[in-house]
């Protein structure tokens, strides 16, 4: 599947079928590896010149918005698939792969009646895509909130001993608790363990001899217990801090430990559920956005073709996917089929009255005269003697 397509329209002098045959022949002879397809645009409602000009001003901006939403959903799908470890599936529109949907595009008359004004169609498409984007933001926020909670818990369980949750490292038999005795947990630098073992018994009075036991060690610290009388616990904390040892507050509670475990399990389940539902929603919504985008592209090509070639509508719309090395040759073919004679033929003769109504003699300019303005109409960064804009799927 190509990742980039050109949607173009060429002015028709004789008949669309004749021009289509010429285009096919030229592509076959000079760029045979360039996929070429008809882009079927229905007879849309033209409206007035003012309405077309006003609509044209917003087309590029709206296209960028829809392309951005499409890419945003696609990237979200790729991230969710990577996290889930699932094999990447092909993106579809109602079960049809997106590249096939584009190259075999059929206008949805039930969803977008062709009798509706073009602006009404565009506004409806834009509103639908905007609603999907808003929904995406809410769903991603909900999913990321669960992920943040889990990450916070995981940091507590896998981070440094100075900050992590100790409940899964301490067993009931490690703690001595009685009327007179208590067990403290000391965080000792990995390189200060000898100092700890040689000094903990003398940090204060009433420390139980040989009561310190190492429970765990990471890359920075070691976790030790020490048992002493309750009444000297505060003195011990002060002396330990002065020596560079950290005493962590800890109270072992089987109920608390079990509650945290259940909370973690629920968050994991919630995350998996949200990830699955978000992925499924993204698959469906990508298809909806892509379909909306292609209908918008049809309106855009129709509008810019009328503004470029005049009335009545007489142009050939097609979709091409040239490779980078074939671009120059394909551009040359398209320009050759839309030369000045062809354009003048389309805009003269029997079309003169309609073109004058739209003020075409003033609107049309040569490429040199139009400059940047022509580029805006064409939808690409550079001007061509035909309408052309790019659809980037990725």
JSON list of N, CA, C and O in Angstrom, two decimals, residues 164-188:
[
{"chain": "A", "resi": 164, "resn": "UNK", "atom": "N", "xyz": [10.46, 3.46, 47.71]},
{"chain": "A", "resi": 164, "resn": "UNK", "atom": "CA", "xyz": [9.51, 2.44, 47.26]},
{"chain": "A", "resi": 164, "resn": "UNK", "atom": "C", "xyz": [8.69, 1.87, 48.42]},
{"chain": "A", "resi": 164, "resn": "UNK", "atom": "O", "xyz": [9.05, 2.00, 49.59]},
{"chain": "A", "resi": 165, "resn": "UNK", "atom": "N", "xyz": [7.59, 1.25, 48.03]},
{"chain": "A", "resi": 165, "resn": "UNK", "atom": "CA", "xyz": [6.74, 0.58, 49.02]},
{"chain": "A", "resi": 165, "resn": "UNK", "atom": "C", "xyz": [7.47, -0.66, 49.52]},
{"chain": "A", "resi": 165, "resn": "UNK", "atom": "O", "xyz": [7.96, -1.48, 48.75]},
{"chain": "A", "resi": 166, "resn": "UNK", "atom": "N", "xyz": [7.56, -0.81, 50.85]},
{"chain": "A", "resi": 166, "resn": "UNK", "atom": "CA", "xyz": [8.32, -1.90, 51.45]},
{"chain": "A", "resi": 166, "resn": "UNK", "atom": "C", "xyz": [7.45, -3.10, 51.83]},
{"chain": "A", "resi": 166, "resn": "UNK", "atom": "O", "xyz": [7.97, -4.12, 52.26]},
{"chain": "A", "resi": 167, "resn": "UNK", "atom": "N", "xyz": [6.14, -2.97, 51.66]},
{"chain": "A", "resi": 167, "resn": "UNK", "atom": "CA", "xyz": [5.24, -4.00, 52.19]},
{"chain": "A", "resi": 167, "resn": "UNK", "atom": "C", "xyz": [5.46, -5.36, 51.54]},
{"chain": "A", "resi": 167, "resn": "UNK", "atom": "O", "xyz": [5.25, -6.40, 52.17]},
{"chain": "A", "resi": 168, "resn": "UNK", "atom": "N", "xyz": [5.90, -5.38, 50.27]},
{"chain": "A", "resi": 168, "resn": "UNK", "atom": "CA", "xyz": [6.13, -6.67, 49.63]},
{"chain": "A", "resi": 168, "resn": "UNK", "atom": "C", "xyz": [7.53, -7.22, 49.86]},
{"chain": "A", "resi": 168, "resn": "UNK", "atom": "O", "xyz": [7.88, -8.29, 49.38]},
{"chain": "A", "resi": 169, "resn": "UNK", "atom": "N", "xyz": [8.34, -6.47, 50.63]},
{"chain": "A", "resi": 169, "resn": "UNK", "atom": "CA", "xyz": [9.70, -6.94, 50.96]},
{"chain": "A", "resi": 169, "resn": "UNK", "atom": "C", "xyz": [9.81, -7.42, 52.40]},
{"chain": "A", "resi": 169, "resn": "UNK", "atom": "O", "xyz": [10.79, -8.08, 52.76]},
{"chain": "A", "resi": 170, "resn": "UNK", "atom": "N", "xyz": [8.83, -7.09, 53.22]},
{"chain": "A", "resi": 170, "resn": "UNK", "atom": "CA", "xyz": [8.88, -7.41, 54.65]},
{"chain": "A", "resi": 170, "resn": "UNK", "atom": "C", "xyz": [7.83, -8.47, 54.97]},
{"chain": "A", "resi": 170, "resn": "UNK", "atom": "O", "xyz": [6.66, -8.34, 54.61]},
{"chain": "A", "resi": 171, "resn": "UNK", "atom": "N", "xyz": [8.28, -9.52, 55.66]},
{"chain": "A", "resi": 171, "resn": "UNK", "atom": "CA", "xyz": [7.37, -10.60, 56.06]},
{"chain": "A", "resi": 171, "resn": "UNK", "atom": "C", "xyz": [7.00, -10.42, 57.54]},
{"chain": "A", "resi": 171, "resn": "UNK", "atom": "O", "xyz": [7.72, -9.76, 58.29]},
{"chain": "A", "resi": 172, "resn": "UNK", "atom": "N", "xyz": [5.90, -11.01, 57.95]},
{"chain": "A", "resi": 172, "resn": "UNK", "atom": "CA", "xyz": [5.48, -10.88, 59.37]},
{"chain": "A", "resi": 172, "resn": "UNK", "atom": "C", "xyz": [6.57, -11.29, 60.35]},
{"chain": "A", "resi": 172, "resn": "UNK", "atom": "O", "xyz": [6.75, -10.65, 61.40]},
{"chain": "A", "resi": 173, "resn": "UNK", "atom": "N", "xyz": [7.33, -12.36, 60.02]},
{"chain": "A", "resi": 173, "resn": "UNK", "atom": "CA", "xyz": [8.36, -12.84, 60.94]},
{"chain": "A", "resi": 173, "resn": "UNK", "atom": "C", "xyz": [9.57, -11.91, 61.04]},
{"chain": "A", "resi": 173, "resn": "UNK", "atom": "O", "xyz": [10.42, -12.07, 61.93]},
{"chain": "A", "resi": 174, "resn": "UNK", "atom": "N", "xyz": [9.65, -10.91, 60.12]},
{"chain": "A", "resi": 174, "resn": "UNK", "atom": "CA", "xyz": [10.76, -9.96, 60.19]},
{"chain": "A", "resi": 174, "resn": "UNK", "atom": "C", "xyz": [10.52, -8.87, 61.23]},
{"chain": "A", "resi": 174, "resn": "UNK", "atom": "O", "xyz": [11.45, -8.13, 61.59]},
{"chain": "A", "resi": 175, "resn": "UNK", "atom": "N", "xyz": [9.29, -8.73, 61.69]},
{"chain": "A", "resi": 175, "resn": "UNK", "atom": "CA", "xyz": [8.91, -7.64, 62.58]},
{"chain": "A", "resi": 175, "resn": "UNK", "atom": "C", "xyz": [8.64, -8.17, 63.98]},
{"chain": "A", "resi": 175, "resn": "UNK", "atom": "O", "xyz": [7.87, -9.11, 64.17]},
{"chain": "A", "resi": 176, "resn": "UNK", "atom": "N", "xyz": [9.28, -7.56, 64.96]},
{"chain": "A", "resi": 176, "resn": "UNK", "atom": "CA", "xyz": [9.03, -7.87, 66.37]},
{"chain": "A", "resi": 176, "resn": "UNK", "atom": "C", "xyz": [8.27, -6.70, 66.97]},
{"chain": "A", "resi": 176, "resn": "UNK", "atom": "O", "xyz": [8.74, -5.56, 66.96]},
{"chain": "A", "resi": 177, "resn": "UNK", "atom": "N", "xyz": [7.08, -6.99, 67.47]},
{"chain": "A", "resi": 177, "resn": "UNK", "atom": "CA", "xyz": [6.27, -5.95, 68.10]},
{"chain": "A", "resi": 177, "resn": "UNK", "atom": "C", "xyz": [5.70, -6.49, 69.40]},
{"chain": "A", "resi": 177, "resn": "UNK", "atom": "O", "xyz": [5.05, -7.53, 69.42]},
{"chain": "A", "resi": 178, "resn": "UNK", "atom": "N", "xyz": [6.02, -5.78, 70.48]},
{"chain": "A", "resi": 178, "resn": "UNK", "atom": "CA", "xyz": [5.52, -6.20, 71.80]},
{"chain": "A", "resi": 178, "resn": "UNK", "atom": "C", "xyz": [5.30, -4.95, 72.65]},
{"chain": "A", "resi": 178, "resn": "UNK", "atom": "O", "xyz": [5.46, -3.83, 72.17]},
{"chain": "A", "resi": 179, "resn": "UNK", "atom": "N", "xyz": [4.99, -5.17, 73.90]},
{"chain": "A", "resi": 179, "resn": "UNK", "atom": "CA", "xyz": [4.75, -4.04, 74.80]},
{"chain": "A", "resi": 179, "resn": "UNK", "atom": "C", "xyz": [5.97, -3.16, 74.93]},
{"chain": "A", "resi": 179, "resn": "UNK", "atom": "O", "xyz": [5.86, -1.93, 75.04]},
{"chain": "A", "resi": 180, "resn": "UNK", "atom": "N", "xyz": [7.16, -3.77, 74.88]},
{"chain": "A", "resi": 180, "resn": "UNK", "atom": "CA", "xyz": [8.39, -3.00, 75.11]},
{"chain": "A", "resi": 180, "resn": "UNK", "atom": "C", "xyz": [9.29, -2.92, 73.88]},
{"chain": "A", "resi": 180, "resn": "UNK", "atom": "O", "xyz": [10.13, -2.02, 73.82]},
{"chain": "A", "resi": 181, "resn": "UNK", "atom": "N", "xyz": [9.14, -3.84, 72.95]},
{"chain": "A", "resi": 181, "resn": "UNK", "atom": "CA", "xyz": [10.06, -3.90, 71.81]},
{"chain": "A", "resi": 181, "resn": "UNK", "atom": "C", "xyz": [9.39, -3.45, 70.51]},
{"chain": "A", "resi": 181, "resn": "UNK", "atom": "O", "xyz": [8.18, -3.59, 70.34]},
{"chain": "A", "resi": 182, "resn": "UNK", "atom": "N", "xyz": [10.22, -2.95, 69.60]},
{"chain": "A", "resi": 182, "resn": "UNK", "atom": "CA", "xyz": [9.75, -2.58, 68.25]},
{"chain": "A", "resi": 182, "resn": "UNK", "atom": "C", "xyz": [10.85, -2.86, 67.25]},
{"chain": "A", "resi": 182, "resn": "UNK", "atom": "O", "xyz": [12.04, -2.92, 67.62]},
{"chain": "A", "resi": 183, "resn": "UNK", "atom": "N", "xyz": [10.48, -3.03, 66.01]},
{"chain": "A", "resi": 183, "resn": "UNK", "atom": "CA", "xyz": [11.46, -3.23, 64.93]},
{"chain": "A", "resi": 183, "resn": "UNK", "atom": "C", "xyz": [11.38, -2.06, 63.96]},
{"chain": "A", "resi": 183, "resn": "UNK", "atom": "O", "xyz": [10.29, -1.71, 63.49]},
{"chain": "A", "resi": 184, "resn": "UNK", "atom": "N", "xyz": [12.55, -1.47, 63.71]},
{"chain": "A", "resi": 184, "resn": "UNK", "atom": "CA", "xyz": [12.64, -0.39, 62.73]},
{"chain": "A", "resi": 184, "resn": "UNK", "atom": "C", "xyz": [13.29, -0.91, 61.45]},
{"chain": "A", "resi": 184, "resn": "UNK", "atom": "O", "xyz": [14.03, -1.91, 61.47]},
{"chain": "A", "resi": 185, "resn": "UNK", "atom": "N", "xyz": [13.01, -0.20, 60.34]},
{"chain": "A", "resi": 185, "resn": "UNK", "atom": "CA", "xyz": [13.60, -0.55, 59.05]},
{"chain": "A", "resi": 185, "resn": "UNK", "atom": "C", "xyz": [14.57, 0.55, 58.66]},
{"chain": "A", "resi": 185, "resn": "UNK", "atom": "O", "xyz": [14.20, 1.73, 58.59]},
{"chain": "A", "resi": 186, "resn": "UNK", "atom": "N", "xyz": [15.80, 0.16, 58.39]},
{"chain": "A", "resi": 186, "resn": "UNK", "atom": "CA", "xyz": [16.85, 1.12, 58.05]},
{"chain": "A", "resi": 186, "resn": "UNK", "atom": "C", "xyz": [17.25, 0.98, 56.58]},
{"chain": "A", "resi": 186, "resn": "UNK", "atom": "O", "xyz": [17.44, -0.14, 56.09]},
{"chain": "A", "resi": 187, "resn": "UNK", "atom": "N", "xyz": [17.36, 2.12, 55.89]},
{"chain": "A", "resi": 187, "resn": "UNK", "atom": "CA", "xyz": [17.84, 2.15, 54.52]},
{"chain": "A", "resi": 187, "resn": "UNK", "atom": "C", "xyz": [19.30, 2.58, 54.57]},
{"chain": "A", "resi": 187, "resn": "UNK", "atom": "O", "xyz": [19.62, 3.70, 54.96]},
{"chain": "A", "resi": 188, "resn": "UNK", "atom": "N", "xyz": [20.18, 1.66, 54.17]},
{"chain": "A", "resi": 188, "resn": "UNK", "atom": "CA", "xyz": [21.62, 1.87, 54.30]},
{"chain": "A", "resi": 188, "resn": "UNK", "atom": "C", "xyz": [22.25, 1.90, 52.92]},
{"chain": "A", "resi": 188, "resn": "UNK", "atom": "O", "xyz": [21.94, 1.04, 52.07]}
]
